[in-house]
mmCIF file of C-alpha atoms in Angstrom:
data_model
loop_
_atom_site.group_PDB
_atom_site.id
_atom_site.type_symbol
_atom_site.label_atom_id
_atom_site.label_comp_id
_atom_site.label_asym_id
_atom_site.label_seq_id
_atom_site.Cartn_x
_atom_site.Cartn_y
_atom_site.Cartn_z
ATOM 1 C CA MET K 1 10.856 -38.392 -64.814
ATOM 2 C CA TRP K 2 14.253 -37.013 -64.191
ATOM 3 C CA ASN K 3 13.158 -34.294 -66.865
ATOM 4 C CA GLU K 4 10.144 -33.548 -65.212
ATOM 5 C CA LEU K 5 12.079 -33.444 -61.443
ATOM 6 C CA LYS K 6 13.910 -30.807 -63.019
ATOM 7 C CA TYR K 7 11.457 -28.679 -64.616
ATOM 8 C CA ILE K 8 9.687 -28.802 -61.331
ATOM 9 C CA PHE K 9 12.976 -27.823 -59.598
ATOM 10 C CA LYS K 10 12.970 -24.626 -62.180
ATOM 11 C CA LEU K 11 9.584 -24.199 -61.773
ATOM 12 C CA SER K 12 9.980 -23.839 -58.021
ATOM 13 C CA ARG K 13 12.489 -20.912 -58.468
ATOM 14 C CA PRO K 14 15.483 -21.578 -56.479
ATOM 15 C CA ARG K 15 17.158 -17.797 -57.088
ATOM 16 C CA PHE K 16 13.589 -17.136 -55.241
ATOM 17 C CA TRP K 17 13.351 -19.768 -52.193
ATOM 18 C CA LEU K 18 14.638 -17.659 -49.816
ATOM 19 C CA TYR K 19 11.620 -14.987 -50.155
ATOM 20 C CA LEU K 20 9.656 -17.399 -48.108
ATOM 21 C CA ALA K 21 12.162 -19.540 -46.461
ATOM 22 C CA GLY K 22 14.506 -16.483 -44.805
ATOM 23 C CA PRO K 23 11.636 -14.627 -43.550
ATOM 24 C CA ALA K 24 10.706 -17.591 -41.964
ATOM 25 C CA LEU K 25 14.509 -18.064 -40.309
ATOM 26 C CA LEU K 26 14.292 -14.770 -39.133
ATOM 27 C CA GLY K 27 10.803 -15.294 -37.265
ATOM 28 C CA MET K 28 12.807 -18.087 -36.055
ATOM 29 C CA ILE K 29 15.712 -16.253 -34.742
ATOM 30 C CA PHE K 30 14.188 -13.231 -33.542
ATOM 31 C CA GLY K 31 11.236 -15.550 -31.579
ATOM 32 C CA VAL K 32 13.405 -17.694 -29.483
ATOM 33 C CA THR K 33 15.078 -16.278 -26.572
ATOM 34 C CA GLU K 34 17.515 -19.266 -25.920
ATOM 35 C CA THR K 35 19.480 -20.924 -28.562
ATOM 36 C CA SER K 36 18.526 -24.165 -27.513
ATOM 37 C CA ASN K 37 14.884 -23.453 -28.447
ATOM 38 C CA PHE K 38 16.437 -22.688 -31.783
ATOM 39 C CA LEU K 39 18.508 -25.560 -32.954
ATOM 40 C CA THR K 40 15.581 -28.224 -33.185
ATOM 41 C CA LEU K 41 14.714 -30.452 -35.505
ATOM 42 C CA HIS K 42 10.914 -29.186 -35.434
ATOM 43 C CA ASN K 43 12.597 -25.790 -36.466
ATOM 44 C CA LEU K 44 14.139 -27.424 -39.244
ATOM 45 C CA ALA K 45 11.193 -29.309 -40.623
ATOM 46 C CA VAL K 46 8.648 -25.999 -40.469
ATOM 47 C CA GLY K 47 11.988 -24.717 -42.269
ATOM 48 C CA LEU K 48 12.641 -26.872 -45.122
ATOM 49 C CA TYR K 49 8.547 -26.600 -45.460
ATOM 50 C CA PHE K 50 8.842 -22.946 -46.339
ATOM 51 C CA LEU K 51 11.879 -23.424 -48.425
ATOM 52 C CA ILE K 52 10.590 -26.343 -51.033
ATOM 53 C CA PRO K 53 6.847 -27.142 -50.513
ATOM 54 C CA ALA K 54 6.021 -23.896 -50.218
ATOM 55 C CA ASN K 55 8.085 -22.499 -53.247
ATOM 56 C CA ILE K 56 6.345 -25.505 -55.455
ATOM 57 C CA MET K 57 3.285 -24.835 -54.417
ATOM 58 C CA LEU K 58 3.216 -20.827 -54.993
ATOM 59 C CA TYR K 59 4.794 -20.879 -57.888
ATOM 60 C CA GLY K 60 3.472 -24.495 -59.449
ATOM 61 C CA ILE K 61 -0.230 -22.726 -58.995
ATOM 62 C CA ASN K 62 0.928 -19.529 -60.494
ATOM 63 C CA ASP K 63 2.240 -20.487 -63.497
ATOM 64 C CA TYR K 64 -0.702 -23.261 -63.949
ATOM 65 C CA PHE K 65 -3.316 -20.149 -64.540
ATOM 66 C CA ASP K 66 -0.780 -17.674 -66.397
ATOM 67 C CA ARG K 67 -0.076 -20.704 -68.873
ATOM 68 C CA ASP K 68 -1.857 -18.602 -71.629
ATOM 69 C CA ILE K 69 -0.389 -15.661 -70.997
ATOM 70 C CA ASP K 70 3.682 -16.268 -70.741
ATOM 71 C CA GLU K 71 4.276 -16.928 -73.978
ATOM 72 C CA GLU K 72 4.699 -13.583 -74.217
ATOM 73 C CA ASN K 73 6.665 -12.952 -70.816
ATOM 74 C CA PRO K 74 10.093 -12.434 -71.364
ATOM 75 C CA LYS K 75 10.965 -13.671 -68.156
ATOM 76 C CA LYS K 76 10.196 -17.021 -69.346
ATOM 77 C CA ASP K 77 13.003 -17.906 -71.057
ATOM 78 C CA GLU K 78 16.479 -19.890 -70.075
ATOM 79 C CA LYS K 79 15.838 -18.402 -65.877
ATOM 80 C CA GLU K 80 12.257 -19.412 -65.824
ATOM 81 C CA GLU K 81 9.965 -21.753 -67.702
ATOM 82 C CA SER K 82 5.821 -21.770 -68.912
ATOM 83 C CA TYR K 83 3.742 -24.290 -67.205
ATOM 84 C CA ARG K 84 4.278 -27.877 -68.623
ATOM 85 C CA SER K 85 1.659 -30.255 -66.813
ATOM 86 C CA SER K 86 2.119 -34.240 -66.394
ATOM 87 C CA LYS K 87 0.732 -36.448 -63.833
ATOM 88 C CA ILE K 88 4.306 -36.174 -61.862
ATOM 89 C CA VAL K 89 4.326 -32.314 -62.276
ATOM 90 C CA ASP K 90 0.507 -32.174 -61.208
ATOM 91 C CA SER K 91 1.017 -34.597 -58.359
ATOM 92 C CA VAL K 92 4.121 -33.217 -56.919
ATOM 93 C CA ILE K 93 2.350 -29.020 -56.768
ATOM 94 C CA GLY K 94 -0.604 -31.056 -55.296
ATOM 95 C CA LEU K 95 1.651 -32.955 -52.704
ATOM 96 C CA SER K 96 3.368 -29.415 -52.042
ATOM 97 C CA ALA K 97 0.085 -28.249 -50.989
ATOM 98 C CA LEU K 98 -1.029 -30.708 -48.649
ATOM 99 C CA ALA K 99 2.263 -30.112 -47.194
ATOM 100 C CA ALA K 100 0.657 -27.222 -45.382
ATOM 101 C CA ILE K 101 -1.567 -29.694 -43.330
ATOM 102 C CA PRO K 102 1.012 -31.407 -41.280
ATOM 103 C CA VAL K 103 3.091 -28.278 -40.891
ATOM 104 C CA ALA K 104 0.153 -26.751 -39.520
ATOM 105 C CA LEU K 105 -0.949 -29.632 -37.071
ATOM 106 C CA SER K 106 2.353 -29.573 -35.828
ATOM 107 C CA LEU K 107 2.129 -26.138 -34.551
ATOM 108 C CA PRO K 108 0.319 -24.482 -31.476
ATOM 109 C CA GLN K 109 -3.487 -22.724 -32.805
ATOM 110 C CA ARG K 110 -2.489 -19.653 -32.083
ATOM 111 C CA VAL K 111 -0.569 -19.474 -35.626
ATOM 112 C CA TYR K 112 -3.953 -21.287 -37.547
ATOM 113 C CA PRO K 113 -5.019 -18.142 -38.685
ATOM 114 C CA LEU K 114 -2.055 -17.011 -39.983
ATOM 115 C CA MET K 115 -1.192 -19.982 -41.590
ATOM 116 C CA LEU K 116 -4.991 -19.917 -43.159
ATOM 117 C CA VAL K 117 -4.232 -16.249 -44.672
ATOM 118 C CA PHE K 118 -0.991 -17.660 -45.888
ATOM 119 C CA LEU K 119 -2.007 -20.604 -47.598
ATOM 120 C CA GLY K 120 -5.079 -18.182 -48.817
ATOM 121 C CA LEU K 121 -3.017 -15.242 -50.570
ATOM 122 C CA SER K 122 -0.739 -17.660 -52.003
ATOM 123 C CA TYR K 123 -3.784 -19.638 -53.691
ATOM 124 C CA GLN K 124 -6.002 -16.307 -54.668
ATOM 125 C CA TYR K 125 -3.110 -14.206 -55.758
ATOM 126 C CA SER K 126 -3.063 -16.593 -59.324
ATOM 127 C CA ALA K 127 -6.326 -18.381 -58.912
ATOM 128 C CA PRO K 128 -9.693 -17.285 -59.923
ATOM 129 C CA PRO K 129 -12.080 -16.275 -58.963
ATOM 130 C CA LEU K 130 -10.348 -13.131 -56.910
ATOM 131 C CA ARG K 131 -7.087 -13.951 -58.940
ATOM 132 C CA PHE K 132 -5.451 -10.480 -57.162
ATOM 133 C CA LYS K 133 -2.431 -10.276 -59.255
ATOM 134 C CA THR K 134 -4.941 -9.138 -61.816
ATOM 135 C CA LYS K 135 -6.055 -6.167 -59.965
ATOM 136 C CA LYS K 136 -4.033 -3.052 -59.162
ATOM 137 C CA TYR K 137 -2.754 -2.230 -55.901
ATOM 138 C CA LEU K 138 -4.617 -5.413 -55.118
ATOM 139 C CA ASP K 139 -1.775 -7.425 -56.543
ATOM 140 C CA SER K 140 0.779 -4.927 -54.441
ATOM 141 C CA ILE K 141 -0.923 -5.794 -51.175
ATOM 142 C CA SER K 142 -2.154 -9.286 -51.431
ATOM 143 C CA ASN K 143 1.953 -10.112 -51.970
ATOM 144 C CA GLY K 144 2.298 -9.599 -48.417
ATOM 145 C CA LEU K 145 2.132 -13.484 -48.182
ATOM 146 C CA TYR K 146 5.311 -13.031 -48.497
ATOM 147 C CA ALA K 147 5.621 -11.732 -45.008
ATOM 148 C CA PHE K 148 3.523 -14.493 -43.428
ATOM 149 C CA PRO K 149 6.398 -17.164 -42.838
ATOM 150 C CA PHE K 150 7.975 -14.044 -40.417
ATOM 151 C CA PHE K 151 4.867 -13.794 -38.310
ATOM 152 C CA ILE K 152 3.966 -17.491 -38.390
ATOM 153 C CA THR K 153 7.575 -18.601 -36.972
ATOM 154 C CA TYR K 154 7.722 -15.829 -34.707
ATOM 155 C CA THR K 155 4.415 -15.807 -33.242
ATOM 156 C CA TRP K 156 4.383 -19.471 -32.786
ATOM 157 C CA LEU K 157 8.299 -19.468 -31.054
ATOM 158 C CA SER K 158 7.288 -15.989 -29.080
ATOM 159 C CA GLY K 159 3.836 -16.933 -28.274
ATOM 160 C CA SER K 160 3.003 -13.436 -29.622
ATOM 161 C CA LEU K 161 2.795 -11.656 -32.499
ATOM 162 C CA PRO K 162 5.692 -9.347 -33.892
ATOM 163 C CA PRO K 163 5.553 -6.124 -32.859
ATOM 164 C CA ALA K 164 3.010 -4.027 -35.135
ATOM 165 C CA SER K 165 5.873 -1.686 -36.684
ATOM 166 C CA VAL K 166 7.567 -4.924 -37.997
ATOM 167 C CA MET K 167 4.356 -6.465 -39.350
ATOM 168 C CA ALA K 168 3.904 -3.275 -41.501
ATOM 169 C CA GLY K 169 7.373 -2.834 -42.097
ATOM 170 C CA ALA K 170 7.085 -6.233 -43.639
ATOM 171 C CA TRP K 171 4.073 -6.069 -45.488
ATOM 172 C CA LEU K 172 5.156 -2.585 -47.166
ATOM 173 C CA TRP K 173 8.487 -4.259 -47.890
ATOM 174 C CA THR K 174 6.930 -7.002 -49.886
ATOM 175 C CA MET K 175 4.355 -4.994 -51.039
ATOM 176 C CA SER K 176 7.361 -2.589 -52.957
ATOM 177 C CA MET K 177 9.212 -5.707 -53.825
ATOM 178 C CA HIS K 178 6.026 -7.008 -55.660
ATOM 179 C CA THR K 179 5.627 -3.979 -58.054
ATOM 180 C CA PHE K 180 9.430 -3.556 -58.507
ATOM 181 C CA SER K 181 9.319 -6.833 -59.924
ATOM 182 C CA ALA K 182 6.075 -6.206 -62.312
ATOM 183 C CA ILE K 183 8.019 -3.886 -64.024
ATOM 184 C CA PRO K 184 9.765 -5.452 -66.630
ATOM 185 C CA ASP K 185 6.337 -7.372 -67.050
ATOM 186 C CA ILE K 186 4.309 -4.332 -67.847
ATOM 187 C CA LYS K 187 4.295 -4.308 -71.767
ATOM 188 C CA PRO K 188 3.778 -8.108 -72.037
ATOM 189 C CA ASP K 189 0.965 -7.947 -69.475
ATOM 190 C CA ARG K 190 -0.371 -4.990 -71.289
ATOM 191 C CA GLU K 191 -0.587 -7.095 -74.337
ATOM 192 C CA ALA K 192 -2.375 -10.186 -72.385
ATOM 193 C CA GLY K 193 -5.100 -7.446 -71.238
ATOM 194 C CA ILE K 194 -3.564 -7.796 -67.382
ATOM 195 C CA GLN K 195 -4.126 -4.872 -64.929
ATOM 196 C CA THR K 196 -1.496 -4.413 -62.274
ATOM 197 C CA THR K 197 -0.658 -1.445 -60.137
ATOM 198 C CA ALA K 198 2.734 -1.203 -62.780
ATOM 199 C CA THR K 199 0.602 -1.192 -66.307
ATOM 200 C CA TYR K 200 -1.871 1.178 -64.153
ATOM 201 C CA LEU K 201 1.123 3.463 -63.152
ATOM 202 C CA GLY K 202 3.577 3.156 -65.972
ATOM 203 C CA ARG K 203 7.006 2.542 -65.503
ATOM 204 C CA THR K 204 7.495 6.258 -63.860
ATOM 205 C CA GLY K 205 4.362 5.900 -61.785
ATOM 206 C CA ALA K 206 5.745 2.188 -61.115
ATOM 207 C CA TYR K 207 9.275 3.539 -59.736
ATOM 208 C CA GLY K 208 7.359 6.363 -57.779
ATOM 209 C CA TYR K 209 5.012 4.212 -56.028
ATOM 210 C CA VAL K 210 7.941 1.655 -54.908
ATOM 211 C CA THR K 211 10.210 4.181 -54.235
ATOM 212 C CA ALA K 212 7.523 5.671 -51.748
ATOM 213 C CA VAL K 213 6.313 1.994 -50.174
ATOM 214 C CA TRP K 214 9.691 1.141 -49.423
ATOM 215 C CA ILE K 215 10.374 4.707 -47.734
ATOM 216 C CA LEU K 216 7.174 4.054 -45.903
ATOM 217 C CA SER K 217 8.449 0.473 -45.126
ATOM 218 C CA ALA K 218 11.665 1.633 -43.787
ATOM 219 C CA ALA K 219 9.731 4.485 -41.395
ATOM 220 C CA ALA K 220 8.155 1.550 -40.157
ATOM 221 C CA MET K 221 10.966 -0.731 -39.196
ATOM 222 C CA THR K 222 12.447 2.520 -37.561
ATOM 223 C CA LEU K 223 9.697 2.898 -34.901
ATOM 224 C CA HIS K 224 11.181 -0.206 -34.028
ATOM 225 C CA SER K 225 14.630 0.046 -34.479
ATOM 226 C CA ILE K 226 16.599 2.852 -36.474
ATOM 227 C CA TYR K 227 18.844 0.236 -37.028
ATOM 228 C CA LEU K 228 16.402 -1.824 -39.110
ATOM 229 C CA GLY K 229 15.484 0.981 -40.390
ATOM 230 C CA THR K 230 18.961 2.082 -41.790
ATOM 231 C CA ILE K 231 18.936 -1.515 -43.562
ATOM 232 C CA PHE K 232 15.800 -1.082 -45.904
ATOM 233 C CA LEU K 233 16.304 2.600 -46.785
ATOM 234 C CA ILE K 234 19.013 0.860 -48.695
ATOM 235 C CA TYR K 235 15.624 0.202 -51.219
ATOM 236 C CA PRO K 236 14.605 3.209 -51.732
ATOM 237 C CA VAL K 237 17.909 4.393 -52.628
ATOM 238 C CA LEU K 238 18.899 1.482 -55.119
ATOM 239 C CA THR K 239 15.307 2.482 -56.590
ATOM 240 C CA THR K 240 16.580 5.543 -57.787
ATOM 241 C CA LEU K 241 19.493 5.134 -59.095
ATOM 242 C CA VAL K 242 18.283 2.483 -61.202
ATOM 243 C CA PHE K 243 15.612 4.870 -62.646
ATOM 244 C CA TYR K 244 17.432 8.040 -62.738
ATOM 245 C CA LEU K 245 20.505 5.805 -64.247
ATOM 246 C CA ASP K 246 18.036 4.532 -67.113
ATOM 247 C CA ILE K 247 19.471 0.770 -65.887
ATOM 248 C CA ASP K 248 17.729 -1.700 -67.740
ATOM 249 C CA ASP K 249 14.533 -2.906 -65.947
ATOM 250 C CA SER K 250 14.891 -6.648 -66.239
ATOM 251 C CA ARG K 251 18.708 -6.795 -65.651
ATOM 252 C CA ALA K 252 17.577 -4.508 -62.025
ATOM 253 C CA TYR K 253 15.164 -7.206 -61.413
ATOM 254 C CA TRP K 254 17.869 -10.243 -61.457
ATOM 255 C CA TRP K 255 20.423 -8.143 -59.091
ATOM 256 C CA PHE K 256 17.282 -7.883 -56.038
ATOM 257 C CA PRO K 257 17.622 -11.511 -55.204
ATOM 258 C CA TYR K 258 21.127 -11.438 -54.240
ATOM 259 C CA ILE K 259 20.465 -7.975 -52.721
ATOM 260 C CA ASN K 260 17.890 -9.338 -50.601
ATOM 261 C CA VAL K 261 19.965 -12.498 -49.493
ATOM 262 C CA PHE K 262 22.591 -9.697 -48.231
ATOM 263 C CA THR K 263 20.293 -7.844 -46.392
ATOM 264 C CA GLY K 264 18.478 -10.513 -45.068
ATOM 265 C CA MET K 265 21.701 -12.282 -43.987
ATOM 266 C CA VAL K 266 23.039 -8.980 -42.034
ATOM 267 C CA ILE K 267 19.621 -9.234 -40.178
ATOM 268 C CA SER K 268 19.997 -12.605 -39.503
ATOM 269 C CA ILE K 269 23.785 -12.184 -38.365
ATOM 270 C CA SER K 270 22.678 -9.324 -35.803
ATOM 271 C CA GLY K 271 19.503 -11.467 -34.732
ATOM 272 C CA LEU K 272 22.252 -14.710 -33.863
ATOM 273 C CA TRP K 273 24.434 -11.853 -32.263
ATOM 274 C CA VAL K 274 21.748 -10.916 -30.115
ATOM 275 C CA LEU K 275 20.702 -14.179 -29.116
ATOM 276 C CA VAL K 276 24.310 -15.794 -28.162
ATOM 277 C CA HIS K 277 25.560 -12.915 -26.479
ATOM 278 C CA GLY K 278 22.457 -10.862 -24.973
#
């Protein structure tokens, strides 16, 4: 049992936990107007859902439906593992998916459509019949699921959707991040007959797409805040450097969790400063 629990921990991609939990935290920070509304047990419970169960659900579904092709995936080494089915593993993934129900029921009805889209994209990104991850451009677009924890918590606490420019900027950011993450997989995905945005465009085209979409993301954020737009401009600059300095794609891929945590921390601290000091 201990080995299975360790496997589930690794399956959940702890390096990437903040890709869901981070946006949820940002939605809370920018969605509340008073610190007393931020530091609550309810907020903590919702945040913990997006930190652990949501990640187990998302990556468990992904690895289950990718189990046949992951044997050729170079990422499935010491950092990630291929799917290993067992009663405990399957049960934990199932319970993690069901955890969305009490979380959703604890929130106001206005967030239900957002929660449904998040869960739908989380499943159909990897699972048939749609399996967005195997369809060029749709794989990128559907990765907007990572922005939904922000949309959900912001809408819950503020009473309205985030500004349209912020929603667009966040969705565009996730689209680009997905395609950048898929560049190291171009060879194994092509060998497995999977068409993604990255395999369709090729390495050079994918870098061009990633850079262009991240520029659009920064532009959308600038419409709301020049400060935010400036932070988001870091990403197209970095991908340009990675490409022209011919840095190994897999090496650069593992830098970005740290870069994303850093930029998220800067935005979070800024939001908390405004929340506390006005």
